[in-house]
PDB file of C-alpha atoms in Angstrom:
ATOM      1  CA  MET A 846      24.899  15.411   9.395  1.00 44.00           C
ATOM      2  CA  ASN A 847      23.093  16.319  12.513  1.00 47.00           C
ATOM      3  CA  PHE A 848      23.582  13.105  14.371  1.00 44.00           C
ATOM      4  CA  SER A 849      22.612  14.315  17.677  1.00 43.00           C
ATOM      5  CA  LYS A 850      18.968  15.098  16.534  1.00 46.00           C
ATOM      6  CA  ILE A 851      18.829  11.618  14.896  1.00 45.00           C
ATOM      7  CA  LEU A 852      20.161   9.797  17.999  1.00 44.00           C
ATOM      8  CA  LEU A 853      18.064  11.582  20.440  1.00 44.00           C
ATOM      9  CA  THR A 854      15.006  10.615  18.491  1.00 47.00           C
ATOM     10  CA  SER A 855      16.406   7.153  18.293  1.00 45.00           C
ATOM     11  CA  ALA A 856      16.978   7.003  21.896  1.00 45.00           C
ATOM     12  CA  LEU A 857      13.447   7.871  22.651  1.00 45.00           C
ATOM     13  CA  VAL A 858      12.246   5.191  20.089  1.00 47.00           C
ATOM     14  CA  VAL A 859      14.398   2.764  22.191  1.00 49.00           C
ATOM     15  CA  LEU A 860      11.965   3.260  25.180  1.00 45.00           C
ATOM     16  CA  ALA A 861       9.083   1.658  23.247  1.00 45.00           C
ATOM     17  CA  SER A 862      11.244  -1.463  22.700  1.00 50.00           C
ATOM     18  CA  PRO A 863      10.659  -4.606  24.622  1.00 49.00           C
ATOM     19  CA  VAL A 864      11.763  -4.409  28.272  1.00 52.00           C
ATOM     20  CA  MET A 865      12.628  -6.997  30.850  1.00 53.00           C
ATOM     21  CA  ALA A 866      12.186  -6.488  34.623  1.00 51.00           C
ATOM     22  CA  GLN A 867      15.182  -7.298  36.616  1.00 54.00           C
ATOM     23  CA  ASP A 868      14.326  -6.219  40.235  1.00 52.00           C
ATOM     24  CA  ALA A 869      10.677  -5.755  39.889  1.00 49.00           C
ATOM     25  CA  PRO A 870       7.856  -8.275  40.207  1.00 51.00           C
ATOM     26  CA  LYS A 871       5.931  -9.217  37.190  1.00 56.00           C
ATOM     27  CA  SER A 872       2.645  -7.306  36.601  1.00 54.00           C
ATOM     28  CA  ASP A 873      -0.013  -7.397  34.012  1.00 59.00           C
ATOM     29  CA  PHE A 874       0.651  -4.666  31.150  1.00 59.00           C
ATOM     30  CA  THR A 875      -1.469  -1.371  31.844  1.00 63.00           C
ATOM     31  CA  LYS A 876      -1.230   2.103  31.053  1.00 65.00           C
ATOM     32  CA  ASP A 877      -2.004   2.812  34.482  1.00 67.00           C
ATOM     33  CA  VAL A 878       1.384   4.120  36.060  1.00 65.00           C
ATOM     34  CA  ALA A 879       0.354   3.516  39.425  1.00 66.00           C
ATOM     35  CA  ALA A 880      -0.594  -0.111  38.894  1.00 69.00           C
ATOM     36  CA  GLN A 881       3.232  -0.722  37.434  1.00 78.00           C
ATOM     37  CA  SER A 882       5.808  -2.252  39.537  1.00 85.00           C
ATOM     38  CA  SER A 883       8.574  -0.115  40.797  1.00 89.00           C
ATOM     39  CA  GLY A 884      12.237  -1.313  39.977  1.00 91.00           C
ATOM     40  CA  LYS A 885      14.979  -1.631  37.602  1.00 93.00           C
ATOM     41  CA  TYR A 886      13.919  -2.482  33.840  1.00 91.00           C
ATOM     42  CA  THR A 887      16.414  -3.170  31.231  1.00 91.00           C
ATOM     43  CA  ILE A 888      15.861  -3.235  27.474  1.00 87.00           C
ATOM     44  CA  ASP A 889      15.820  -6.809  25.688  1.00 85.00           C
ATOM     45  CA  GLY A 890      18.796  -6.304  23.441  1.00 82.00           C
ATOM     46  CA  ARG A 891      18.100  -9.346  21.367  1.00 82.00           C
ATOM     47  CA  HIS A 892      14.954  -7.430  19.884  1.00 83.00           C
ATOM     48  CA  THR A 893      16.094  -3.824  19.846  1.00 84.00           C
ATOM     49  CA  SER A 894      18.068  -1.716  17.301  1.00 81.00           C
ATOM     50  CA  VAL A 895      18.368   1.880  16.825  1.00 89.00           C
ATOM     51  CA  ILE A 896      17.650   2.830  13.168  1.00 89.00           C
ATOM     52  CA  TRP A 897      18.420   6.193  11.880  1.00 84.00           C
ATOM     53  CA  LYS A 898      18.831   8.053   8.525  1.00 83.00           C
ATOM     54  CA  VAL A 899      20.252  11.084   7.192  1.00 78.00           C
ATOM     55  CA  MET A 900      19.543  13.194   4.066  1.00 81.00           C
ATOM     56  CA  HIS A 901      22.495  12.435   1.481  1.00 77.00           C
ATOM     57  CA  MET A 902      23.410  15.430  -0.494  1.00 81.00           C
ATOM     58  CA  GLY A 903      19.675  16.281  -0.765  1.00 83.00           C
ATOM     59  CA  ALA A 904      18.960  13.579  -2.916  1.00 85.00           C
ATOM     60  CA  SER A 905      17.867  10.654  -0.676  1.00 84.00           C
ATOM     61  CA  ASN A 906      17.665   9.403   2.753  1.00 83.00           C
ATOM     62  CA  TYR A 907      20.602   7.169   3.809  1.00 79.00           C
ATOM     63  CA  THR A 908      19.533   4.543   6.438  1.00 84.00           C
ATOM     64  CA  ALA A 909      21.627   2.542   8.763  1.00 89.00           C
ATOM     65  CA  ARG A 910      21.429   1.169  12.343  1.00 91.00           C
ATOM     66  CA  PHE A 911      23.114   0.501  15.375  1.00 92.00           C
ATOM     67  CA  ASP A 912      22.856  -3.220  16.442  1.00 91.00           C
ATOM     68  CA  LYS A 913      23.614  -3.010  19.959  1.00 92.00           C
ATOM     69  CA  VAL A 914      21.919  -0.791  22.511  1.00 93.00           C
ATOM     70  CA  ASP A 915      21.571  -0.980  26.288  1.00 93.00           C
ATOM     71  CA  ALA A 916      18.868   0.796  28.180  1.00 94.00           C
ATOM     72  CA  GLU A 917      18.093   0.961  31.990  1.00 94.00           C
ATOM     73  CA  LEU A 918      15.005   2.509  33.477  1.00 93.00           C
ATOM     74  CA  ASN A 919      14.812   2.724  37.360  1.00 94.00           C
ATOM     75  CA  PHE A 920      11.340   3.228  37.856  1.00 91.00           C
ATOM     76  CA  ASP A 921       9.489   4.663  40.753  1.00 90.00           C
ATOM     77  CA  ALA A 922       5.719   3.877  40.324  1.00 86.00           C
ATOM     78  CA  LYS A 923       4.676   6.112  43.347  1.00 88.00           C
ATOM     79  CA  ASP A 924       6.434   8.999  41.768  1.00 89.00           C
ATOM     80  CA  PRO A 925       7.302   8.665  38.134  1.00 89.00           C
ATOM     81  CA  THR A 926       9.163  11.896  38.180  1.00 92.00           C
ATOM     82  CA  LYS A 927      11.767  10.354  40.403  1.00 95.00           C
ATOM     83  CA  SER A 928      12.593   7.568  37.894  1.00 94.00           C
ATOM     84  CA  THR A 929      15.905   7.655  35.930  1.00 96.00           C
ATOM     85  CA  LEU A 930      16.733   6.471  32.467  1.00 96.00           C
ATOM     86  CA  LYS A 931      20.158   5.695  30.754  1.00 97.00           C
ATOM     87  CA  VAL A 932      20.669   4.623  27.131  1.00 95.00           C
ATOM     88  CA  THR A 933      24.098   3.494  25.916  1.00 95.00           C
ATOM     89  CA  ILE A 934      24.838   2.632  22.297  1.00 94.00           C
ATOM     90  CA  PRO A 935      28.313   1.563  21.367  1.00 92.00           C
ATOM     91  CA  THR A 936      29.457   3.287  18.033  1.00 90.00           C
ATOM     92  CA  SER A 937      31.235   0.138  17.131  1.00 90.00           C
ATOM     93  CA  SER A 938      27.783  -1.542  16.456  1.00 91.00           C
ATOM     94  CA  VAL A 939      26.895   0.740  13.643  1.00 90.00           C
ATOM     95  CA  ASN A 940      25.821  -1.126  10.697  1.00 90.00           C
ATOM     96  CA  THR A 941      25.411   0.364   7.264  1.00 87.00           C
ATOM     97  CA  GLY A 942      25.755  -2.990   5.337  1.00 87.00           C
ATOM     98  CA  LEU A 943      29.313  -1.933   4.383  1.00 86.00           C
ATOM     99  CA  SER A 944      31.865  -3.139   6.848  1.00 87.00           C
ATOM    100  CA  ASP A 945      34.653  -0.585   5.839  1.00 87.00           C
ATOM    101  CA  PHE A 946      32.083   2.221   6.002  1.00 84.00           C
ATOM    102  CA  ASP A 947      30.935   1.083   9.388  1.00 85.00           C
ATOM    103  CA  LYS A 948      34.538   1.590  10.839  1.00 84.00           C
ATOM    104  CA  GLU A 949      34.662   5.064   9.107  1.00 82.00           C
ATOM    105  CA  ILE A 950      31.477   6.116  10.655  1.00 80.00           C
ATOM    106  CA  GLY A 951      32.096   4.493  13.881  1.00 81.00           C
ATOM    107  CA  SER A 952      35.543   6.061  14.406  1.00 78.00           C
ATOM    108  CA  GLU A 953      35.460   9.191  12.343  1.00 76.00           C
ATOM    109  CA  PHE A 954      32.102  10.644  12.369  1.00 77.00           C
ATOM    110  CA  LEU A 955      31.110   9.344  16.028  1.00 81.00           C
ATOM    111  CA  GLY A 956      34.603   9.485  17.705  1.00 79.00           C
ATOM    112  CA  GLY A 957      34.480   5.683  18.904  1.00 80.00           C
ATOM    113  CA  GLY A 958      33.369   4.827  22.329  1.00 87.00           C
ATOM    114  CA  ASP A 959      29.713   5.092  23.314  1.00 92.00           C
ATOM    115  CA  ILE A 960      26.845   7.495  22.710  1.00 93.00           C
ATOM    116  CA  THR A 961      24.898   8.011  25.888  1.00 95.00           C
ATOM    117  CA  PHE A 962      21.727   9.606  26.804  1.00 96.00           C
ATOM    118  CA  VAL A 963      21.044  10.087  30.667  1.00 97.00           C
ATOM    119  CA  SER A 964      17.840  11.533  31.827  1.00 97.00           C
ATOM    120  CA  THR A 965      18.026  14.939  34.063  1.00 97.00           C
ATOM    121  CA  SER A 966      14.135  14.982  34.624  1.00 95.00           C
ATOM    122  CA  ILE A 967      11.034  13.166  33.879  1.00 94.00           C
ATOM    123  CA  LYS A 968       7.824  15.006  33.790  1.00 92.00           C
ATOM    124  CA  LYS A 969       4.484  13.656  33.760  1.00 87.00           C
ATOM    125  CA  THR A 970       2.398  15.323  31.001  1.00 88.00           C
ATOM    126  CA  ASP A 971      -0.895  13.109  30.991  1.00 84.00           C
ATOM    127  CA  SER A 972      -2.139  10.224  33.179  1.00 76.00           C
ATOM    128  CA  ASP A 973      -0.311   7.642  31.162  1.00 76.00           C
ATOM    129  CA  GLU A 974       2.435   9.853  29.139  1.00 83.00           C
ATOM    130  CA  GLY A 975       5.522  11.756  30.072  1.00 87.00           C
ATOM    131  CA  LYS A 976       8.348  13.638  28.867  1.00 92.00           C
ATOM    132  CA  VAL A 977      12.040  12.696  29.441  1.00 94.00           C
ATOM    133  CA  THR A 978      14.623  15.250  29.375  1.00 96.00           C
ATOM    134  CA  GLY A 979      18.419  14.560  29.450  1.00 97.00           C
ATOM    135  CA  ASN A 980      21.916  14.770  28.213  1.00 97.00           C
ATOM    136  CA  LEU A 981      23.080  13.227  24.993  1.00 94.00           C
ATOM    137  CA  THR A 982      26.683  12.568  24.790  1.00 94.00           C
ATOM    138  CA  MET A 983      28.562  11.686  21.606  1.00 88.00           C
ATOM    139  CA  ASN A 984      31.867  12.423  20.229  1.00 86.00           C
ATOM    140  CA  GLY A 985      32.824  13.922  23.775  1.00 87.00           C
ATOM    141  CA  VAL A 986      30.199  16.685  23.432  1.00 91.00           C
ATOM    142  CA  THR A 987      27.245  16.598  25.778  1.00 94.00           C
ATOM    143  CA  LYS A 988      24.002  18.587  24.704  1.00 94.00           C
TER     144      LYS A 988
END
């Protein structure tokens, strides 16, 4: 199973989840990056989960989710490339619908602890789009 590819994709999906500003003043939603407020934004964990799937023996896709995820974006509106992003997913929050299997996946396949994604660079690719590059760590391995 290529969990790192699945989780990296999932971490990026997290970015589209609802966020709550902590240090930044409220602003109306707009795609205009310069119109956004600088500050620390955190994900709304009550409305977020990371869903993933893997091919099972070439026959079907097996789908599961992580019920807990924490993400923090330190956003610099004047220069978004100076922004940082960190996503943390506790492996103990894996949810397959089968509690014994959850424990097995969380500890044996994912090594327990947390899965983290930490940005190393953020590049602007268009007026309202960008690319986040970073390090994904799981099972003690960072890629």
